[in-house]
Short mmCIF file of C-alpha atoms and ligand atoms in Angstrom, two decimals:
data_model
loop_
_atom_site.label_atom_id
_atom_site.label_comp_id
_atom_site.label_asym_id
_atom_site.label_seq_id
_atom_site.Cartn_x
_atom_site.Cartn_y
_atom_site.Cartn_z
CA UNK S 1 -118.90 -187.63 90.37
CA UNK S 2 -120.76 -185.89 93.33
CA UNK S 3 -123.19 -189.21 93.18
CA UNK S 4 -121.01 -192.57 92.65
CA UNK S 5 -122.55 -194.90 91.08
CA UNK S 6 -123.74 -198.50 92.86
CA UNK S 7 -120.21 -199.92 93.34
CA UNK S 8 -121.61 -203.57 93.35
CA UNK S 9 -123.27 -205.60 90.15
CA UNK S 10 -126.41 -207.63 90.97
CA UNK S 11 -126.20 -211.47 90.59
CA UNK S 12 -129.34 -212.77 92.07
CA UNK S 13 -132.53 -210.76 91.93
CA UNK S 14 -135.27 -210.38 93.94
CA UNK S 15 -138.55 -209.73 91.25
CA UNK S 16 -141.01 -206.95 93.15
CA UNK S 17 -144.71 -206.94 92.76
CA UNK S 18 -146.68 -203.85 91.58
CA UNK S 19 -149.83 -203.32 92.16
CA UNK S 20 -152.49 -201.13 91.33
CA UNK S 21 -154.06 -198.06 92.62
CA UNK S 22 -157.56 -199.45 93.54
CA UNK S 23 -155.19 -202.69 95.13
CA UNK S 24 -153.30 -200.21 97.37
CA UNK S 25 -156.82 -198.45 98.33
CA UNK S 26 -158.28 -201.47 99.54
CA UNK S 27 -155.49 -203.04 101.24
CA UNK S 28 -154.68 -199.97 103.10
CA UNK S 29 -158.01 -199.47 103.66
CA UNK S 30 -158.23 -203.46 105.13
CA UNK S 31 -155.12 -202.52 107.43
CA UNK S 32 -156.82 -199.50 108.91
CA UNK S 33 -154.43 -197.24 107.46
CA UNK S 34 -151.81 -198.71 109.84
CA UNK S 35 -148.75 -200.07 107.42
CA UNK S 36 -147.62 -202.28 110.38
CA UNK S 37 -150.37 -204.20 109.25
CA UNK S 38 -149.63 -204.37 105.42
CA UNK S 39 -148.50 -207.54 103.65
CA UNK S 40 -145.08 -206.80 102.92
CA UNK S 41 -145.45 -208.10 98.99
CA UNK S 42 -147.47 -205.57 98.49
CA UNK S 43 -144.94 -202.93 99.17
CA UNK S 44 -142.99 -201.65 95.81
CA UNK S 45 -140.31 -199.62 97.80
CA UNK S 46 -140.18 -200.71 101.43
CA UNK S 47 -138.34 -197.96 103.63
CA UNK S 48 -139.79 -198.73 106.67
CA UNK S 49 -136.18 -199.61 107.94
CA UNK S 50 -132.92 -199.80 107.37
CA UNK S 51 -132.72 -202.60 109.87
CA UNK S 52 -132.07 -206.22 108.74
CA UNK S 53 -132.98 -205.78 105.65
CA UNK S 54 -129.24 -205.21 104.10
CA UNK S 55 -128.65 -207.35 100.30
CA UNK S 56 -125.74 -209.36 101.75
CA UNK S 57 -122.61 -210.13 99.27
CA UNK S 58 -121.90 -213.42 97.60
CA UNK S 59 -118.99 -213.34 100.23
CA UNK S 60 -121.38 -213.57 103.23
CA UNK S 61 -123.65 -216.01 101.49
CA UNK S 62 -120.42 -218.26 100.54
CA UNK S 63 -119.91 -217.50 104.20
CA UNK S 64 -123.52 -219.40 105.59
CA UNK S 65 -122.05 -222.58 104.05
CA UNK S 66 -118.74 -222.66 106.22
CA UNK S 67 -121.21 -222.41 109.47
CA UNK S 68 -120.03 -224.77 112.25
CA UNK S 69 -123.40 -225.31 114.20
CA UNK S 70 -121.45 -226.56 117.21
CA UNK S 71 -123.25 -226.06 120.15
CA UNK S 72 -120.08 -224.88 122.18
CA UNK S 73 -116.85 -223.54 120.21
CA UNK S 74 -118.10 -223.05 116.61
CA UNK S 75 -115.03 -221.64 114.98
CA UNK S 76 -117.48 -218.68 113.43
CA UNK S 77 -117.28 -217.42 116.98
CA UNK S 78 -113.84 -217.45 117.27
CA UNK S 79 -113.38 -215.58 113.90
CA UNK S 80 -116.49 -213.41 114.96
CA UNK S 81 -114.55 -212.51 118.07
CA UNK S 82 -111.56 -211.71 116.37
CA UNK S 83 -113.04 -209.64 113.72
CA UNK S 84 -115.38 -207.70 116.48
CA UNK S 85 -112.16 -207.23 118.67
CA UNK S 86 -109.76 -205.75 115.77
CA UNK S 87 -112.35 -203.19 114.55
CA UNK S 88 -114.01 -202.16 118.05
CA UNK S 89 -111.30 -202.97 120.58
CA UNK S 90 -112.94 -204.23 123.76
CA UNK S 91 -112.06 -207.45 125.83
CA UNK S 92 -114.99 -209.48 126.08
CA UNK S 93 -117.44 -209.90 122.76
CA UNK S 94 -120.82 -211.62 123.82
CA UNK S 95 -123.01 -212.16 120.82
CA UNK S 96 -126.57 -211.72 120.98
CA UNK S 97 -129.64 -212.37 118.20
CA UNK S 98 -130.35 -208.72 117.88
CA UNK S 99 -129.38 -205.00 118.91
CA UNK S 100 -132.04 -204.43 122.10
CA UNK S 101 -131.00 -207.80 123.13
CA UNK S 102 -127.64 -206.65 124.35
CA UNK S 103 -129.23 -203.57 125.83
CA UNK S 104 -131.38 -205.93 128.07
CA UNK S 105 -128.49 -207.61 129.30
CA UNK S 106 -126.25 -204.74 130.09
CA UNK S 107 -129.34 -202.44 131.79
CA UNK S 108 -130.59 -205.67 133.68
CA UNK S 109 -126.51 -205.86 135.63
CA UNK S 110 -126.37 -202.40 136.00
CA UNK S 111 -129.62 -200.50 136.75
CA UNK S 112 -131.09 -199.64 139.81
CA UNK S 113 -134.45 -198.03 140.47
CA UNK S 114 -133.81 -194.42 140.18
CA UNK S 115 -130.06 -194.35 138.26
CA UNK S 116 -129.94 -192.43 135.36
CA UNK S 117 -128.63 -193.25 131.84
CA UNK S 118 -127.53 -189.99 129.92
CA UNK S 119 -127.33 -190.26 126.07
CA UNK S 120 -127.38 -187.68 123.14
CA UNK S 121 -131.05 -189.27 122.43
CA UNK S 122 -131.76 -192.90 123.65
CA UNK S 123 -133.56 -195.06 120.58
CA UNK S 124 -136.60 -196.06 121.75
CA UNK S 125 -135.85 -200.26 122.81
CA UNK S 126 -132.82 -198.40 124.86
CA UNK S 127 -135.20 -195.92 126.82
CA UNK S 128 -138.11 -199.11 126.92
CA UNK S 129 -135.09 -201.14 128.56
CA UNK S 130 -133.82 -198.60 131.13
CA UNK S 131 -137.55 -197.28 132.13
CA UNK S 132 -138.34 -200.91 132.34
CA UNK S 133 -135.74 -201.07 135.58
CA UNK S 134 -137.39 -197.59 136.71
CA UNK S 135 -134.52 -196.05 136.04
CA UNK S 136 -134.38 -192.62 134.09
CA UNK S 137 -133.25 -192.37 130.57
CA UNK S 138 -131.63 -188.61 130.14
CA UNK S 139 -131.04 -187.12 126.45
CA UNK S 140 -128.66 -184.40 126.08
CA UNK S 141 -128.28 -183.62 122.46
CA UNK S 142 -127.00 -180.64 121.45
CA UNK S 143 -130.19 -177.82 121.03
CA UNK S 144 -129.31 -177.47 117.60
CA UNK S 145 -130.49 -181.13 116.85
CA UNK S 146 -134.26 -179.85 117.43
CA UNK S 147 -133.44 -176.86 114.34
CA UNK S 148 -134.54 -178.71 111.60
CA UNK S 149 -133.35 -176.38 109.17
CA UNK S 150 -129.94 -175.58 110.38
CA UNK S 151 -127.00 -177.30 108.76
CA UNK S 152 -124.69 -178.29 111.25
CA UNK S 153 -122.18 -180.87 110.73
CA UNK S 154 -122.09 -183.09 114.08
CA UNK S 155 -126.30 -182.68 114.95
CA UNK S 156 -125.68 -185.86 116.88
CA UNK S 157 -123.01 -184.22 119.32
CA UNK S 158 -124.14 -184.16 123.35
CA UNK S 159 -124.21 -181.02 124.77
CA UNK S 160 -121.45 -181.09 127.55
CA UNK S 161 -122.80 -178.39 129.83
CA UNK S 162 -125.57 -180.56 130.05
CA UNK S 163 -124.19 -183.45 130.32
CA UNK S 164 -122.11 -182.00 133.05
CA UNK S 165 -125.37 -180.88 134.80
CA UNK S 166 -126.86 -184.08 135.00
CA UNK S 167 -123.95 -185.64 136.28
CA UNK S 168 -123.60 -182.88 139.69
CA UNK S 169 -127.35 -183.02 139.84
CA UNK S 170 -128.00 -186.66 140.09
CA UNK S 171 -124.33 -187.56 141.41
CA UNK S 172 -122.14 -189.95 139.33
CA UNK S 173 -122.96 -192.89 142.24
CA UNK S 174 -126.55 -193.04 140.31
CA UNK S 175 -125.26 -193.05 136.86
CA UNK S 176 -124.10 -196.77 135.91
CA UNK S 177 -122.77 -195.54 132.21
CA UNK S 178 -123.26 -193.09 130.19
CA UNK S 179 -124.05 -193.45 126.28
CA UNK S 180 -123.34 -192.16 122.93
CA UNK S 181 -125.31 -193.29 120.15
CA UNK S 182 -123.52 -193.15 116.45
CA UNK S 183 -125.24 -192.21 114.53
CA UNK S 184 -127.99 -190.57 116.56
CA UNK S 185 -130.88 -192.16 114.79
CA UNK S 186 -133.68 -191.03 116.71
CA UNK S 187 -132.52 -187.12 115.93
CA UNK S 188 -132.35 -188.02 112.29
CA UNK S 189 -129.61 -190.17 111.43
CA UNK S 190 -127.21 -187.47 112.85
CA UNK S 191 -123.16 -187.98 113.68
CA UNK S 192 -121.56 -187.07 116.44
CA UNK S 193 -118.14 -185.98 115.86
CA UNK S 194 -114.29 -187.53 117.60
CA UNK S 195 -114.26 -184.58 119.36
CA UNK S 196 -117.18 -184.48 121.16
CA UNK S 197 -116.90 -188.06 121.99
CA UNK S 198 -113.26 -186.92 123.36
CA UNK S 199 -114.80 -184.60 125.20
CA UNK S 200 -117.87 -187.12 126.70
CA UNK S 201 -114.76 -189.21 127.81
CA UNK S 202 -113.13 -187.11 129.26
CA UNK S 203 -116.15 -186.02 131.62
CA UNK S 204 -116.93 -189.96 132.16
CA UNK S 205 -113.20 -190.87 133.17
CA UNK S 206 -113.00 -187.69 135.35
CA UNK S 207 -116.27 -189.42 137.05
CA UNK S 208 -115.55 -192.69 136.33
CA UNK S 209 -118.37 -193.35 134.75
CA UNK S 210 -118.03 -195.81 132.08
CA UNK S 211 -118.72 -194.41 128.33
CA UNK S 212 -120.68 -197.18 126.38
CA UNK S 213 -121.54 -196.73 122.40
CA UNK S 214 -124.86 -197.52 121.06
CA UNK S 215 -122.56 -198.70 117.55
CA UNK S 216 -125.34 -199.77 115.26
CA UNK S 217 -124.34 -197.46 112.53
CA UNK S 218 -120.48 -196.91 113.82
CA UNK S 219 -119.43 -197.49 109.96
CA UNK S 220 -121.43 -193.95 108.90
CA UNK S 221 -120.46 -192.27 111.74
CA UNK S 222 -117.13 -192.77 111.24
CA UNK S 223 -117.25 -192.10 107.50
CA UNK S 224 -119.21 -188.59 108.27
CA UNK S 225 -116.04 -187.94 110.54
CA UNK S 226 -113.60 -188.83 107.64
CA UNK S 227 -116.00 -186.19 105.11
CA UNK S 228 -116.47 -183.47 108.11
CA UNK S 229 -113.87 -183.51 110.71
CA UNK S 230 -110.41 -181.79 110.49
CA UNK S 231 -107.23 -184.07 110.34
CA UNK S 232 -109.38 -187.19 109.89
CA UNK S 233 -109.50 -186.50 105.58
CA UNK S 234 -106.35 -188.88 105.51
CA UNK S 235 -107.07 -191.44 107.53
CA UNK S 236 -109.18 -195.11 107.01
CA UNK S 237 -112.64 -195.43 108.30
CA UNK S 238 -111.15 -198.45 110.04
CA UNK S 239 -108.30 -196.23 111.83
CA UNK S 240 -111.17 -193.56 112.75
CA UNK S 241 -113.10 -196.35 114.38
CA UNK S 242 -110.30 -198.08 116.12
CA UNK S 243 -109.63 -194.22 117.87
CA UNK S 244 -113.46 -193.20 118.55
CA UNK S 245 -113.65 -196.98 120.02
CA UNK S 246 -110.88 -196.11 122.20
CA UNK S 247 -112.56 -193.37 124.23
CA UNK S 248 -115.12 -196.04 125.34
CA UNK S 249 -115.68 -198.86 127.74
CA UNK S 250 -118.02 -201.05 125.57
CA UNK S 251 -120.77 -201.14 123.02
CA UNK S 252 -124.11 -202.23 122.44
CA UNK S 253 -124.73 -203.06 118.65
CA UNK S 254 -127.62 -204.40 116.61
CA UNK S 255 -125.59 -205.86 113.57
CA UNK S 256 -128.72 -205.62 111.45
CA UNK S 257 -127.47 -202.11 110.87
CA UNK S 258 -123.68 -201.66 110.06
CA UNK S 259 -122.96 -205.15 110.04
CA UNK S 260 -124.92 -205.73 106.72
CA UNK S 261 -127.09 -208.89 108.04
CA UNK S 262 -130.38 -209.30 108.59
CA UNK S 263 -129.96 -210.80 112.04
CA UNK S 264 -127.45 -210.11 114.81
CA UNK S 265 -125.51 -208.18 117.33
CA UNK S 266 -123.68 -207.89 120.17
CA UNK S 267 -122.68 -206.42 123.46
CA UNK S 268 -118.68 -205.46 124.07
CA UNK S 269 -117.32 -204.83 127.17
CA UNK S 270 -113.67 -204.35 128.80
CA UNK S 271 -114.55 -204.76 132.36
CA UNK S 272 -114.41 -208.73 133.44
CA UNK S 273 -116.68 -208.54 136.41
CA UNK S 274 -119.36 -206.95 133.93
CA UNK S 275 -118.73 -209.62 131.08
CA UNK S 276 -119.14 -212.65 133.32
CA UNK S 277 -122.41 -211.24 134.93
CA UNK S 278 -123.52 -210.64 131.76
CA UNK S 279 -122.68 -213.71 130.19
CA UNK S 280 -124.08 -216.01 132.89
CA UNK S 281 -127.43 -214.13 132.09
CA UNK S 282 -126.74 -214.55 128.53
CA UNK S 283 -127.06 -218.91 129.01
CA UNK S 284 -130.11 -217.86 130.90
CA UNK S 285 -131.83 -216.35 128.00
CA UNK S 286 -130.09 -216.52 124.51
CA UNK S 287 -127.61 -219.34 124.30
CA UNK S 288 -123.99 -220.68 125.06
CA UNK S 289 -121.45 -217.87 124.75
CA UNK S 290 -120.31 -218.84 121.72
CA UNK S 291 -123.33 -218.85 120.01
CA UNK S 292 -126.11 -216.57 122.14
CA UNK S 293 -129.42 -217.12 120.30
CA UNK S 294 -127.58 -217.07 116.23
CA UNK S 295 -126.91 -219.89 114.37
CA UNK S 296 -122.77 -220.44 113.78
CA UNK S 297 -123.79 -219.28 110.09
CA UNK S 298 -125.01 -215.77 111.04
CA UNK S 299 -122.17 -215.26 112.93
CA UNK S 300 -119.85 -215.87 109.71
CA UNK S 301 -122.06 -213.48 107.97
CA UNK S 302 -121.73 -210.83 110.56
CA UNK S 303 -118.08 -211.28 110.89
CA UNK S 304 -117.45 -210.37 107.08
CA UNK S 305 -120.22 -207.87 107.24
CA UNK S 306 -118.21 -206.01 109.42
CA UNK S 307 -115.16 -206.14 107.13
CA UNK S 308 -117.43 -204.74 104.31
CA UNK S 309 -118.92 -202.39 105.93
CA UNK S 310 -115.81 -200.48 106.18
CA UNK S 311 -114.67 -200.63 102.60
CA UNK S 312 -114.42 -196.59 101.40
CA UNK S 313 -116.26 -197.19 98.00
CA UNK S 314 -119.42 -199.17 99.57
CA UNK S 315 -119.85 -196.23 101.82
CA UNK S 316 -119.22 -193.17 99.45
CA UNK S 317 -122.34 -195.12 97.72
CA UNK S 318 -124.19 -195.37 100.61
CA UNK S 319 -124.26 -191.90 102.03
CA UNK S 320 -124.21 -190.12 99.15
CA UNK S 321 -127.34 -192.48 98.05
CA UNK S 322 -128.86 -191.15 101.41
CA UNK S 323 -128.17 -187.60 100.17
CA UNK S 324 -128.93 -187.59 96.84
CA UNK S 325 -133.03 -188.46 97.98
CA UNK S 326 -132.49 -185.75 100.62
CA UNK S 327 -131.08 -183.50 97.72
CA UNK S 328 -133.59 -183.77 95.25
CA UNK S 329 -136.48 -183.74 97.96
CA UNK S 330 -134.69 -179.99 98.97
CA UNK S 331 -134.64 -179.30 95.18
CA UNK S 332 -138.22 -179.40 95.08
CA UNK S 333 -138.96 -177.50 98.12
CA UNK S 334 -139.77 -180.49 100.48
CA UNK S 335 -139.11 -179.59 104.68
CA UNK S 336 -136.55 -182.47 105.81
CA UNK S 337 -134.29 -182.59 108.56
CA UNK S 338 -130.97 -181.02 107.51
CA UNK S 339 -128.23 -181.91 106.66
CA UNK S 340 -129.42 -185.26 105.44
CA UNK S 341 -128.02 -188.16 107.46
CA UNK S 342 -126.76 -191.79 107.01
CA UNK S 343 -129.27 -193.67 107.03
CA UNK S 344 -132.90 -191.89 106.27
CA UNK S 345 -134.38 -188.89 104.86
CA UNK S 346 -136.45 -187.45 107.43
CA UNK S 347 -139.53 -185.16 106.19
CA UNK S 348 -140.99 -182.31 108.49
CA UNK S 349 -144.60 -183.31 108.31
CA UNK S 350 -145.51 -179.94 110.41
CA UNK S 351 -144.37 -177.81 107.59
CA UNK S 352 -145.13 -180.09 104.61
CA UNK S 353 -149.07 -180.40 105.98
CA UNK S 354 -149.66 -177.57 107.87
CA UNK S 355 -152.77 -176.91 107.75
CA UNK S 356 -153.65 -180.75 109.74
CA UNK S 357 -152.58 -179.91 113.32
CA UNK S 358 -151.09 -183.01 115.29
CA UNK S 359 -153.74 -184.18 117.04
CA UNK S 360 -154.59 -185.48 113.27
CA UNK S 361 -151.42 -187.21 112.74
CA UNK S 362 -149.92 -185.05 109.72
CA UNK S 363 -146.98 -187.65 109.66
CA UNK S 364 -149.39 -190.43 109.21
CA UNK S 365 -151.13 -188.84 106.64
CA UNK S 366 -147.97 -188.68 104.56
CA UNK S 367 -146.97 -192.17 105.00
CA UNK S 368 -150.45 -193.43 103.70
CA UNK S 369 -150.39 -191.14 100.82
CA UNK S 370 -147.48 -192.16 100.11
CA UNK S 371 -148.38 -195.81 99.90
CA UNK S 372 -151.88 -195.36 97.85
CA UNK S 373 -149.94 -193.31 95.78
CA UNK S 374 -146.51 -195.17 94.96
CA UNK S 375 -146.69 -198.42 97.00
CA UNK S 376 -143.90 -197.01 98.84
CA UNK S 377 -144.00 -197.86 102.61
CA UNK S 378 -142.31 -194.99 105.04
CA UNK S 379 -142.70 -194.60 108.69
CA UNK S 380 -144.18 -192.13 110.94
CA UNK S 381 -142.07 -190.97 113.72
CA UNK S 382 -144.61 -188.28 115.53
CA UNK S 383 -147.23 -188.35 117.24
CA UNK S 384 -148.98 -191.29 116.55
CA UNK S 385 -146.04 -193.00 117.86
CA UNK S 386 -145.37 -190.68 120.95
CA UNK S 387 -148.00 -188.63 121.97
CA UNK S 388 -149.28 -189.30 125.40
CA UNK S 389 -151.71 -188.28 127.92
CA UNK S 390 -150.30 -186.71 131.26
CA UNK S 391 -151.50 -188.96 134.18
CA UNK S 392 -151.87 -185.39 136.38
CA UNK S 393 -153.91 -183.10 133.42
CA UNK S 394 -155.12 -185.65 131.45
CA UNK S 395 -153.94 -183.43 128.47
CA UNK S 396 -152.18 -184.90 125.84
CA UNK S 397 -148.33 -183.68 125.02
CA UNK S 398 -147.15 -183.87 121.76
CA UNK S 399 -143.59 -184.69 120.25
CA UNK S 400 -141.86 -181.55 119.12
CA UNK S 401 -140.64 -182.99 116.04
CA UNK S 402 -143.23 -184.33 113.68
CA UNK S 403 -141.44 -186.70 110.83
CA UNK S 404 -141.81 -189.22 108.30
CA UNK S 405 -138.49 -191.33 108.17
CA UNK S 406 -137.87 -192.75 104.59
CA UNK S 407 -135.56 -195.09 105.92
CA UNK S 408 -132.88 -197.07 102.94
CA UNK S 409 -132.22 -200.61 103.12
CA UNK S 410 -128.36 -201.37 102.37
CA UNK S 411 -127.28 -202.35 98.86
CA UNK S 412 -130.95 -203.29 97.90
CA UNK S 413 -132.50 -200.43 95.76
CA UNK S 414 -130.57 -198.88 92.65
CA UNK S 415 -130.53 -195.01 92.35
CA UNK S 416 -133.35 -195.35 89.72
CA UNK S 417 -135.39 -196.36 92.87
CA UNK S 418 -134.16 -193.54 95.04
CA UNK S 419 -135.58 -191.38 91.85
CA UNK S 420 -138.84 -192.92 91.95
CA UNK S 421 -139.16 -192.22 95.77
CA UNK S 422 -138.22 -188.75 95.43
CA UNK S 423 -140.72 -187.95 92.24
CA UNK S 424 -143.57 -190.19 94.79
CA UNK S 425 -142.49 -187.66 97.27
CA UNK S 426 -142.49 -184.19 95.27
CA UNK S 427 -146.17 -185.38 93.60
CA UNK S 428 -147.81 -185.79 96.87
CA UNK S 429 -146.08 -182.55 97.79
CA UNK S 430 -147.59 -181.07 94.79
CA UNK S 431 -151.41 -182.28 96.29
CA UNK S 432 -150.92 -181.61 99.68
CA UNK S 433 -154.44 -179.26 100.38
CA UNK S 434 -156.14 -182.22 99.41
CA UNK S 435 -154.42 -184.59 101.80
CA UNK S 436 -156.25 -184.90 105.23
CA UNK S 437 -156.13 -185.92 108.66
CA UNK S 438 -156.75 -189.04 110.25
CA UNK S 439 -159.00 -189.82 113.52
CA UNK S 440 -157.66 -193.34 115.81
CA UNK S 441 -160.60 -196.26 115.95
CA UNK S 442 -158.08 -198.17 117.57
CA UNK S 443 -155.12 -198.02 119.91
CA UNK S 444 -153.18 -200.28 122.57
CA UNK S 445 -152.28 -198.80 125.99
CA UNK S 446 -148.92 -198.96 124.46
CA UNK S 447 -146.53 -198.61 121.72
CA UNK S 448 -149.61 -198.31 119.51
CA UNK S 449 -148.43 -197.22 116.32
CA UNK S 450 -147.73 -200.76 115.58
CA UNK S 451 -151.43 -202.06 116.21
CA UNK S 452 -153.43 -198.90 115.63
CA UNK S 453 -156.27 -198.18 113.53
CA UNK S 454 -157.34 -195.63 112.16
CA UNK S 455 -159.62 -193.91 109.85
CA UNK S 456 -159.59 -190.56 107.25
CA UNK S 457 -160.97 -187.60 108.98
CA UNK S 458 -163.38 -186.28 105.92
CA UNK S 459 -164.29 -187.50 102.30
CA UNK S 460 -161.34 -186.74 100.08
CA UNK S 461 -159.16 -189.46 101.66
N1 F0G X 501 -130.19 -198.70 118.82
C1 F0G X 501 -130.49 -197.97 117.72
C2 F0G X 501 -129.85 -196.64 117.52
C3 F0G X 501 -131.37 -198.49 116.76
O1 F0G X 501 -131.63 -197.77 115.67
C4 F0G X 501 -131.95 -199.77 116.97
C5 F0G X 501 -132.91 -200.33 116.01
C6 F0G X 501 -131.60 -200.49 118.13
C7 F0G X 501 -130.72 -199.92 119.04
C8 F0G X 501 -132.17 -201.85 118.43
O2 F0G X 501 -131.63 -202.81 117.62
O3 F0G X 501 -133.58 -203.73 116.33
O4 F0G X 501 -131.44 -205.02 116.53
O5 F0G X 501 -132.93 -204.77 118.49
N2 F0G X 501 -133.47 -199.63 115.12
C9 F0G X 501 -134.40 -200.07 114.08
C10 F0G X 501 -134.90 -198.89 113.31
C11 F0G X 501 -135.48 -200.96 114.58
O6 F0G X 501 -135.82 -199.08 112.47
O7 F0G X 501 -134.40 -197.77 113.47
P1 F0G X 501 -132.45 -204.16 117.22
#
């Protein structure tokens, strides 16, 4: 079957609203047709993220009820630690409430004014954290990440030459790690393949730079590897993991990704003078060690996430659920980021709208039609969220890539969903003259797309 089936049953259900077209008009209307600012029950389809908002099993609910809220010792850590360590290797395993958490702690040890953090592309809490130290964060994807159209296999691979660049340029003294992020979400969900990250470690260990993985979605990577990568067709997810963990020094994860919760994460390191920096900053601002800002119960929940995560069936479902909305977007002519990747369908909004230039916010545009239309909530990841004016010309630089992320949850919606979102998508696609551009009435002084408002630019919206 090229599409598997959901290999789960659904015990408990979760009952969705609907609501009606005028409904939708209003109350995106009401949020200034921001849909930070919608009420979440008024969503039908939410695919705003895939983070923490995974369906967890009936084994990780069973799990919440063995929690041992200990202050110090809960033996969820212990377990926790054992799982983290069998799967991903490294020493010391500090747990942290979410993913940017244990990017804060790491870049606040390591970072100097000036040092420079080379990635394929940094998410954006990972850049916020390392510009926040006035440091520089670097991305050296491969080119063919910005081709949209090209099918590639490993889009999230770095680009060595570059990477090797940076390194001579800047000197490895001023680079504290470098990082790989699997998959690379902010370049559309893309994986990086072993060999590249052989490569990347190679180039670190000749420097001795240490190689850190941004992990959140380590389980997809590693299953992409298993589908794409020759002489890895035979092996476990769980083997592939253990090797590409192997060419590291540590990881940052948010576990509100591939650990199927809906909060967590954690930072992993080898080096001991690193961990016990870290972890004395870690009573400072999270918690004890064996706890750091969860309860014991999320922890339990985390550690058998993690086992799940990297059973074979659950993620033939989940990638191929991924693809099959990519697929039948393609099928009716739709411009997304190809191939399709883990975790999201990414739509070019310059070629789906092209006649509303970016300083209109074509991306936007989509997501809001996309919500009056179908009650389906998508994200804009353009230039409302990036643009910016140049302090020197005053001008304001755009993004190159102009998208609309339709982002899926983990074991929540059913294929007949993924149908609806793609028939939502292909009407709109059908209407698209009559879709126009929107003007800002509001913005912060930054990360505005959350607070923005904003208003149609002529009568038809
Ligand atoms: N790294 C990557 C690659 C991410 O995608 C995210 C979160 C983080 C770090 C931060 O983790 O949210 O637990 O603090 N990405 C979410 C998203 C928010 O929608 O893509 P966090």
């Amino acid at each position: 079957m090229k599409f598997p089936a959901e290999p789960f049953r659904i015990k408990v259900v979760e009952p969705i609203k609907t609501t009606t077209a005028e409904q939708r008009e209003s109350l995106i209307k009401e949020a200034g047709y921001n849909i930070f600012l919608l009420p979440a029950d008024s969503i039908y389809i939410d695919l705003l993220t895939d983070s923490g908002t995974s369906a967890m099993s009936d084994n990780q609910w069973a799990g919440l009820m063995v929690g041992d809220e200990s202050y110090a010792g809960s033996k969820n850590y212990y377990h926790f630690e054992s799982v983290v360590k069998e799967i991903f290797g490294y020493k010391h395993i500090i747990p942290t409430h979410q993913g940017r958490v244990a990017e804060n702690l790491l870049f606040s040890t390591i970072l100097k004014p000036e040092f420079v953090v080379p990635n394929n592309i940094h998410f954006d809490t990972t850049r916020a954290n390392i510009e926040y130290h006035k440091a520089k964060a670097l991305d050296c994807v491969i080119d063919e990440a910005m081709d949209t159209d090209l099918e590639h296999p490993f889009k999230g691979n770095i680009d060595i030459d570059k990477l090797r660049r940076i390194i001579i340029d800047q000197g490895p003294e001023k680079i504290p790690i470098i990082m790989i992020t699997i998959t690379n979400n902010s370049g559309g969900g893309q994986p990086v393949s072993m060999a590249n990250i052989r490569q990347v470690s190679e180039l670190a260990r000749k420097y001795n730079i240490p190689l850190i993985f941004d992990a959140c979605r380590f389980a997809e990577n590693c299953y992409f590897i298993k589908e794409r990568e020759e002489g890895y067709q035979n092996k476990s997810v769980k083997e592939i993991a253990a090797e590409l963990f192997s060419y590291g020094d540590g990881c940052t994860m948010s576990a509100k990704k591939d650990g199927l919760v809906n909060i967590g994460g954690f930072l992993a390191v080898n080096d001991d003078g690193l961990a016990r920096k870290i972890t004395n900053m870690l009573i400072l601002i999270e918690g004890f060690p064996t706890y750091g800002g969860l309860a014991g119960r999320d922890l339990e929940a985390i550690s058998r996430g993690l086992i799940e995560v990297l059973d074979e069936n659950y993620l033939r479902f989940r990638i191929n659920q991924t693809r099959y909305l990519g697929e039948m977007l393609i099928q009716s002519g739709i411009p997304i980021i190809k191939p399709v990747g883990g975790h999201a369908v990414y739509i070019n909004a310059k070629k789906f709208l092209p006649h509303i230039p970016q300083s209109e916010f074509p991306g936007q545009a989509i997501v809001v039609e996309l919500y009056r239309r179908s009650g389906i909530r998508a994200v804009e990841i353009g230039s409302l969220m990036f643009a910016y004016k140049d302090a020197k010309t005053g001008h304001t630089v755009y993004p190159e890539l102009e998208l609309v992320r339709l982002a899926i949850p983990r074991r929540v919606y059913t294929s007949m969903h993924i149908q609806y979102v793609a028939e939502a998508v292909h009407q709109i696609y059908n209407e698209r003259d009559n879709i126009c551009g929107y003007k800002i009435e509001y913005e912060a002084d930054f990360l505005r797309h959350f607070t923005a408002r904003l208003r149609p630019i002529n009568g038809n919206n």
